[in-house]
Amino acid sequence: MYELPKLQYSYDALEPFLDARTMEIHHSKHHATYVAKLNEALQNNPELFEKTPEELLRDLGAIPESIRTAVKNHGGGHVAHTLLWESIGPKSTGMPDGELMEAITKYLGGFEKFKEDFSKLGLGVFGSGWAWLVIDADGVLKTLSTSNQDNPISIGLTPIMCLDVWEHAYYLKFQNRRAEYVTEWWNIVDWEGVGEKYKKVMGKYA
Ligand code: MN
């Protein structure tokens, strides 16, 4: 059975940019529910637990049709939130450096342009969804948004950072003001962690 990963920081560690109550409900209720429902969906196909949740999403065609949508939604929710907690943290350096910064400059027009485009992707999601920083099959850095819990892994991309724009991610503190939430969110991005992920994924292309 899959388990809810522990946060590497406390619920109040992202104050004042993101409040403790939102973090607590988001992790202990929303994310926990995705994990529980993913486990429930797989209960009659226990052999699937041998795969990681990422592997389930990478090949949704291999999932029995009767549970495919449940795996896409709840597995998608589990995997995206796991990456989300690793994308943010209390010790943000404000901007990336090293190889990740070089790739952002090379492929995404520089850090300021990337921030602007990524924010726009998040703000442009109609209803619920995500903005993503991903590496494609050729090792190229890209951004995109998806709806609901659809994960870029399912279309052959490797996400290294994500921004949750479901209302549950910001409503308690920001109500309908998604733009304000996204602006504040840049203050809590864990660039060291994202940079490490970048290097790890790119190592596979070397
Ligand atoms: Mn969420």
PDB file of C-alpha atoms and ligand atoms in Angstrom:
ATOM      1  CA  MET A   1       0.000   0.000   0.000  1.00  0.00           C
ATOM      2  CA  TYR A   2       1.135   3.505  -0.693  1.00  0.00           C
ATOM      3  CA  GLU A   3       1.734   5.893   2.186  1.00  0.00           C
ATOM      4  CA  LEU A   4       1.426   9.600   2.739  1.00  0.00           C
ATOM      5  CA  PRO A   5       4.982  10.972   2.729  1.00  0.00           C
ATOM      6  CA  LYS A   6       6.012  13.016   5.756  1.00  0.00           C
ATOM      7  CA  LEU A   7       6.675  16.688   5.201  1.00  0.00           C
ATOM      8  CA  GLN A   8      10.318  17.665   5.658  1.00  0.00           C
ATOM      9  CA  TYR A   9       9.253  20.873   7.453  1.00  0.00           C
ATOM     10  CA  SER A  10       6.497  21.907   9.823  1.00  0.00           C
ATOM     11  CA  TYR A  11       3.090  23.136   8.725  1.00  0.00           C
ATOM     12  CA  ASP A  12       3.905  26.672   9.862  1.00  0.00           C
ATOM     13  CA  ALA A  13       7.353  26.754   8.248  1.00  0.00           C
ATOM     14  CA  LEU A  14       6.146  28.553   5.127  1.00  0.00           C
ATOM     15  CA  GLU A  15       4.529  31.453   6.983  1.00  0.00           C
ATOM     16  CA  PRO A  16       3.881  34.239   6.166  1.00  0.00           C
ATOM     17  CA  PHE A  17       3.714  33.281   2.491  1.00  0.00           C
ATOM     18  CA  LEU A  18       1.571  30.200   2.991  1.00  0.00           C
ATOM     19  CA  ASP A  19      -0.345  29.652   6.217  1.00  0.00           C
ATOM     20  CA  ALA A  20      -0.111  26.682   8.568  1.00  0.00           C
ATOM     21  CA  ARG A  21      -3.831  25.838   8.432  1.00  0.00           C
ATOM     22  CA  THR A  22      -3.797  25.571   4.640  1.00  0.00           C
ATOM     23  CA  MET A  23      -0.671  23.418   4.761  1.00  0.00           C
ATOM     24  CA  GLU A  24      -2.114  21.135   7.414  1.00  0.00           C
ATOM     25  CA  ILE A  25      -5.413  20.547   5.622  1.00  0.00           C
ATOM     26  CA  HIS A  26      -3.702  20.267   2.249  1.00  0.00           C
ATOM     27  CA  HIS A  27      -1.252  17.607   3.410  1.00  0.00           C
ATOM     28  CA  SER A  28      -3.137  15.698   6.120  1.00  0.00           C
ATOM     29  CA  LYS A  29      -6.567  15.763   4.432  1.00  0.00           C
ATOM     30  CA  HIS A  30      -6.328  16.383   0.685  1.00  0.00           C
ATOM     31  CA  HIS A  31      -3.101  14.527  -0.039  1.00  0.00           C
ATOM     32  CA  ALA A  32      -3.959  11.782   2.462  1.00  0.00           C
ATOM     33  CA  THR A  33      -7.284  11.243   0.708  1.00  0.00           C
ATOM     34  CA  TYR A  34      -5.598  10.805  -2.680  1.00  0.00           C
ATOM     35  CA  VAL A  35      -3.348   8.142  -1.151  1.00  0.00           C
ATOM     36  CA  ALA A  36      -6.277   6.377   0.531  1.00  0.00           C
ATOM     37  CA  LYS A  37      -8.366   6.388  -2.650  1.00  0.00           C
ATOM     38  CA  LEU A  38      -5.448   5.180  -4.755  1.00  0.00           C
ATOM     39  CA  ASN A  39      -4.992   2.274  -2.336  1.00  0.00           C
ATOM     40  CA  GLU A  40      -8.726   1.589  -2.483  1.00  0.00           C
ATOM     41  CA  ALA A  41      -8.700   1.612  -6.297  1.00  0.00           C
ATOM     42  CA  LEU A  42      -5.924  -0.996  -6.371  1.00  0.00           C
ATOM     43  CA  GLN A  43      -7.361  -3.334  -3.757  1.00  0.00           C
ATOM     44  CA  ASN A  44      -8.565  -5.883  -6.330  1.00  0.00           C
ATOM     45  CA  ASN A  45      -5.348  -5.576  -8.360  1.00  0.00           C
ATOM     46  CA  PRO A  46      -2.726  -5.822  -5.585  1.00  0.00           C
ATOM     47  CA  GLU A  47       0.045  -6.752  -8.053  1.00  0.00           C
ATOM     48  CA  LEU A  48      -0.004  -3.103  -9.151  1.00  0.00           C
ATOM     49  CA  PHE A  49       1.424  -2.096  -5.757  1.00  0.00           C
ATOM     50  CA  GLU A  50       4.730  -3.487  -6.998  1.00  0.00           C
ATOM     51  CA  LYS A  51       4.964  -0.416  -9.208  1.00  0.00           C
ATOM     52  CA  THR A  52       5.744   3.025  -7.887  1.00  0.00           C
ATOM     53  CA  PRO A  53       2.880   5.514  -8.220  1.00  0.00           C
ATOM     54  CA  GLU A  54       4.957   7.267 -10.902  1.00  0.00           C
ATOM     55  CA  GLU A  55       5.186   4.015 -12.860  1.00  0.00           C
ATOM     56  CA  LEU A  56       1.405   3.631 -12.717  1.00  0.00           C
ATOM     57  CA  LEU A  57       0.980   7.055 -14.302  1.00  0.00           C
ATOM     58  CA  ARG A  58       3.738   6.540 -16.870  1.00  0.00           C
ATOM     59  CA  ASP A  59       1.745   3.765 -18.510  1.00  0.00           C
ATOM     60  CA  LEU A  60      -1.930   4.294 -17.815  1.00  0.00           C
ATOM     61  CA  GLY A  61      -2.718   1.997 -20.737  1.00  0.00           C
ATOM     62  CA  ALA A  62      -1.412  -0.911 -18.653  1.00  0.00           C
ATOM     63  CA  ILE A  63      -3.969  -0.203 -15.910  1.00  0.00           C
ATOM     64  CA  PRO A  64      -7.241  -2.173 -16.117  1.00  0.00           C
ATOM     65  CA  GLU A  65      -9.873   0.051 -17.671  1.00  0.00           C
ATOM     66  CA  SER A  66     -12.230  -0.297 -14.710  1.00  0.00           C
ATOM     67  CA  ILE A  67      -9.782   1.522 -12.427  1.00  0.00           C
ATOM     68  CA  ARG A  68      -7.812   3.605 -14.933  1.00  0.00           C
ATOM     69  CA  THR A  69      -9.631   6.862 -14.222  1.00  0.00           C
ATOM     70  CA  ALA A  70      -9.333   6.363 -10.471  1.00  0.00           C
ATOM     71  CA  VAL A  71      -5.595   5.719 -10.815  1.00  0.00           C
ATOM     72  CA  LYS A  72      -5.190   8.766 -13.072  1.00  0.00           C
ATOM     73  CA  ASN A  73      -7.023  11.002 -10.597  1.00  0.00           C
ATOM     74  CA  HIS A  74      -5.916   9.687  -7.190  1.00  0.00           C
ATOM     75  CA  GLY A  75      -2.514   8.431  -8.302  1.00  0.00           C
ATOM     76  CA  GLY A  76      -2.087  11.734 -10.102  1.00  0.00           C
ATOM     77  CA  GLY A  77      -3.032  13.584  -6.926  1.00  0.00           C
ATOM     78  CA  HIS A  78      -0.605  11.542  -4.835  1.00  0.00           C
ATOM     79  CA  VAL A  79       2.347  11.972  -7.191  1.00  0.00           C
ATOM     80  CA  ALA A  80       1.753  15.679  -7.834  1.00  0.00           C
ATOM     81  CA  HIS A  81       1.453  16.544  -4.140  1.00  0.00           C
ATOM     82  CA  THR A  82       4.567  14.540  -3.299  1.00  0.00           C
ATOM     83  CA  LEU A  83       6.482  16.665  -5.817  1.00  0.00           C
ATOM     84  CA  LEU A  84       4.762  19.816  -4.593  1.00  0.00           C
ATOM     85  CA  TRP A  85       6.046  19.373  -1.018  1.00  0.00           C
ATOM     86  CA  GLU A  86       9.531  18.879  -2.442  1.00  0.00           C
ATOM     87  CA  SER A  87       9.197  21.940  -4.696  1.00  0.00           C
ATOM     88  CA  ILE A  88       8.694  24.273  -1.752  1.00  0.00           C
ATOM     89  CA  GLY A  89      10.303  24.776   1.644  1.00  0.00           C
ATOM     90  CA  PRO A  90      11.296  27.258   4.311  1.00  0.00           C
ATOM     91  CA  LYS A  91      14.805  27.944   3.001  1.00  0.00           C
ATOM     92  CA  SER A  92      14.216  29.428  -0.419  1.00  0.00           C
ATOM     93  CA  THR A  93      17.222  31.063  -2.036  1.00  0.00           C
ATOM     94  CA  GLY A  94      14.904  33.162  -4.207  1.00  0.00           C
ATOM     95  CA  MET A  95      16.317  31.922  -7.493  1.00  0.00           C
ATOM     96  CA  PRO A  96      17.977  28.853  -8.963  1.00  0.00           C
ATOM     97  CA  ASP A  97      21.670  28.609  -9.681  1.00  0.00           C
ATOM     98  CA  GLY A  98      24.102  26.261 -11.418  1.00  0.00           C
ATOM     99  CA  GLU A  99      22.929  23.922 -14.135  1.00  0.00           C
ATOM    100  CA  LEU A 100      19.227  24.571 -13.571  1.00  0.00           C
ATOM    101  CA  MET A 101      19.725  28.319 -13.970  1.00  0.00           C
ATOM    102  CA  GLU A 102      21.748  27.695 -17.137  1.00  0.00           C
ATOM    103  CA  ALA A 103      18.945  25.535 -18.554  1.00  0.00           C
ATOM    104  CA  ILE A 104      16.297  28.133 -17.656  1.00  0.00           C
ATOM    105  CA  THR A 105      18.365  30.738 -19.485  1.00  0.00           C
ATOM    106  CA  LYS A 106      18.950  28.462 -22.464  1.00  0.00           C
ATOM    107  CA  TYR A 107      15.470  27.030 -22.917  1.00  0.00           C
ATOM    108  CA  LEU A 108      13.054  29.379 -21.165  1.00  0.00           C
ATOM    109  CA  GLY A 109      14.383  32.849 -21.921  1.00  0.00           C
ATOM    110  CA  GLY A 110      15.882  33.585 -18.504  1.00  0.00           C
ATOM    111  CA  PHE A 111      14.620  33.483 -14.954  1.00  0.00           C
ATOM    112  CA  GLU A 112      12.316  36.514 -15.068  1.00  0.00           C
ATOM    113  CA  LYS A 113      10.699  35.364 -18.304  1.00  0.00           C
ATOM    114  CA  PHE A 114      10.304  31.865 -16.904  1.00  0.00           C
ATOM    115  CA  LYS A 115       8.657  33.193 -13.732  1.00  0.00           C
ATOM    116  CA  GLU A 116       6.260  35.280 -15.768  1.00  0.00           C
ATOM    117  CA  ASP A 117       5.364  32.430 -18.126  1.00  0.00           C
ATOM    118  CA  PHE A 118       5.020  29.862 -15.352  1.00  0.00           C
ATOM    119  CA  SER A 119       2.783  32.219 -13.344  1.00  0.00           C
ATOM    120  CA  LYS A 120       0.630  32.807 -16.410  1.00  0.00           C
ATOM    121  CA  LEU A 121       0.248  29.064 -16.887  1.00  0.00           C
ATOM    122  CA  GLY A 122      -0.954  28.714 -13.292  1.00  0.00           C
ATOM    123  CA  LEU A 123      -3.313  31.666 -13.585  1.00  0.00           C
ATOM    124  CA  GLY A 124      -4.602  30.393 -16.916  1.00  0.00           C
ATOM    125  CA  VAL A 125      -5.832  27.044 -15.631  1.00  0.00           C
ATOM    126  CA  PHE A 126      -9.632  27.132 -15.808  1.00  0.00           C
ATOM    127  CA  GLY A 127     -10.947  25.362 -12.733  1.00  0.00           C
ATOM    128  CA  SER A 128      -8.450  23.060 -11.039  1.00  0.00           C
ATOM    129  CA  GLY A 129      -4.991  22.024 -12.134  1.00  0.00           C
ATOM    130  CA  TRP A 130      -1.252  22.543 -12.053  1.00  0.00           C
ATOM    131  CA  ALA A 131       1.640  24.418 -13.609  1.00  0.00           C
ATOM    132  CA  TRP A 132       4.758  22.305 -14.197  1.00  0.00           C
ATOM    133  CA  LEU A 133       8.449  22.618 -14.898  1.00  0.00           C
ATOM    134  CA  VAL A 134       9.428  19.463 -16.787  1.00  0.00           C
ATOM    135  CA  ILE A 135      12.235  17.842 -18.739  1.00  0.00           C
ATOM    136  CA  ASP A 136      11.241  16.259 -22.030  1.00  0.00           C
ATOM    137  CA  ALA A 137      12.604  13.070 -23.630  1.00  0.00           C
ATOM    138  CA  ASP A 138      15.406  15.070 -25.313  1.00  0.00           C
ATOM    139  CA  GLY A 139      16.535  16.669 -22.055  1.00  0.00           C
ATOM    140  CA  VAL A 140      14.914  20.008 -22.866  1.00  0.00           C
ATOM    141  CA  LEU A 141      13.402  22.086 -20.060  1.00  0.00           C
ATOM    142  CA  LYS A 142       9.760  23.059 -20.646  1.00  0.00           C
ATOM    143  CA  THR A 143       6.736  24.471 -18.865  1.00  0.00           C
ATOM    144  CA  LEU A 144       3.106  23.467 -19.219  1.00  0.00           C
ATOM    145  CA  SER A 145      -0.156  23.361 -17.317  1.00  0.00           C
ATOM    146  CA  THR A 146      -2.560  20.469 -16.864  1.00  0.00           C
ATOM    147  CA  SER A 147      -6.154  20.122 -15.680  1.00  0.00           C
ATOM    148  CA  ASN A 148      -7.357  18.300 -12.575  1.00  0.00           C
ATOM    149  CA  GLN A 149      -4.754  15.685 -11.524  1.00  0.00           C
ATOM    150  CA  ASP A 150      -3.426  14.952 -15.000  1.00  0.00           C
ATOM    151  CA  ASN A 151       0.315  14.428 -14.697  1.00  0.00           C
ATOM    152  CA  PRO A 152       2.958  15.201 -17.358  1.00  0.00           C
ATOM    153  CA  ILE A 153       4.505  11.801 -16.589  1.00  0.00           C
ATOM    154  CA  SER A 154       1.614  10.267 -18.538  1.00  0.00           C
ATOM    155  CA  ILE A 155       2.749  12.049 -21.718  1.00  0.00           C
ATOM    156  CA  GLY A 156       6.425  11.138 -21.408  1.00  0.00           C
ATOM    157  CA  LEU A 157       7.675  14.199 -19.521  1.00  0.00           C
ATOM    158  CA  THR A 158       9.584  14.276 -16.229  1.00  0.00           C
ATOM    159  CA  PRO A 159       8.332  16.959 -13.819  1.00  0.00           C
ATOM    160  CA  ILE A 160      10.838  18.561 -11.451  1.00  0.00           C
ATOM    161  CA  MET A 161       8.639  21.296  -9.940  1.00  0.00           C
ATOM    162  CA  CYS A 162       4.926  21.998  -9.702  1.00  0.00           C
ATOM    163  CA  LEU A 163       2.507  24.679  -8.576  1.00  0.00           C
ATOM    164  CA  ASP A 164      -0.919  23.622  -7.318  1.00  0.00           C
ATOM    165  CA  VAL A 165      -3.703  25.965  -8.446  1.00  0.00           C
ATOM    166  CA  TRP A 166      -6.618  23.973  -7.068  1.00  0.00           C
ATOM    167  CA  GLU A 167      -8.613  26.320  -4.831  1.00  0.00           C
ATOM    168  CA  HIS A 168      -7.868  24.088  -1.818  1.00  0.00           C
ATOM    169  CA  ALA A 169      -4.208  25.158  -2.159  1.00  0.00           C
ATOM    170  CA  TYR A 170      -4.932  28.807  -1.394  1.00  0.00           C
ATOM    171  CA  TYR A 171      -8.581  29.540  -0.579  1.00  0.00           C
ATOM    172  CA  LEU A 172      -8.274  29.857   3.233  1.00  0.00           C
ATOM    173  CA  LYS A 173      -5.621  32.562   3.025  1.00  0.00           C
ATOM    174  CA  PHE A 174      -6.207  34.163  -0.354  1.00  0.00           C
ATOM    175  CA  GLN A 175      -9.874  33.310  -1.095  1.00  0.00           C
ATOM    176  CA  ASN A 176     -10.408  33.931  -4.825  1.00  0.00           C
ATOM    177  CA  ARG A 177      -7.110  35.803  -5.288  1.00  0.00           C
ATOM    178  CA  ARG A 178      -5.117  33.171  -7.146  1.00  0.00           C
ATOM    179  CA  ALA A 179      -2.728  35.779  -8.583  1.00  0.00           C
ATOM    180  CA  GLU A 180      -1.719  36.922  -5.092  1.00  0.00           C
ATOM    181  CA  TYR A 181      -1.136  33.312  -4.023  1.00  0.00           C
ATOM    182  CA  VAL A 182       1.093  32.690  -7.052  1.00  0.00           C
ATOM    183  CA  THR A 183       3.077  35.882  -6.402  1.00  0.00           C
ATOM    184  CA  GLU A 184       3.714  34.821  -2.782  1.00  0.00           C
ATOM    185  CA  TRP A 185       4.485  31.245  -3.841  1.00  0.00           C
ATOM    186  CA  TRP A 186       7.743  32.294  -5.499  1.00  0.00           C
ATOM    187  CA  ASN A 187       9.061  33.121  -2.015  1.00  0.00           C
ATOM    188  CA  ILE A 188       8.901  29.487  -0.928  1.00  0.00           C
ATOM    189  CA  VAL A 189      10.302  27.604  -3.922  1.00  0.00           C
ATOM    190  CA  ASP A 190      13.088  25.265  -2.824  1.00  0.00           C
ATOM    191  CA  TRP A 191      15.529  25.996  -5.644  1.00  0.00           C
ATOM    192  CA  GLU A 192      18.208  23.779  -4.156  1.00  0.00           C
ATOM    193  CA  GLY A 193      15.843  20.825  -4.200  1.00  0.00           C
ATOM    194  CA  VAL A 194      14.560  21.569  -7.699  1.00  0.00           C
ATOM    195  CA  GLY A 195      18.150  22.042  -8.897  1.00  0.00           C
ATOM    196  CA  GLU A 196      19.110  18.663  -7.452  1.00  0.00           C
ATOM    197  CA  LYS A 197      16.186  17.022  -9.248  1.00  0.00           C
ATOM    198  CA  TYR A 198      17.271  18.674 -12.483  1.00  0.00           C
ATOM    199  CA  LYS A 199      20.781  17.291 -12.168  1.00  0.00           C
ATOM    200  CA  LYS A 200      19.522  13.839 -11.246  1.00  0.00           C
ATOM    201  CA  VAL A 201      17.201  13.600 -14.250  1.00  0.00           C
ATOM    202  CA  MET A 202      19.803  15.060 -16.617  1.00  0.00           C
ATOM    203  CA  GLY A 203      22.323  12.512 -15.370  1.00  0.00           C
ATOM    204  CA  LYS A 204      20.261   9.916 -17.228  1.00  0.00           C
ATOM    205  CA  TYR A 205      20.946  11.722 -20.514  1.00  0.00           C
ATOM    206  CA  ALA A 206      24.707  12.033 -19.945  1.00  0.00           C
TER     207      ALA A 206
HETATM  208 MN    MN B   1      -3.609  20.202  -3.807  1.00  0.00          MN
END
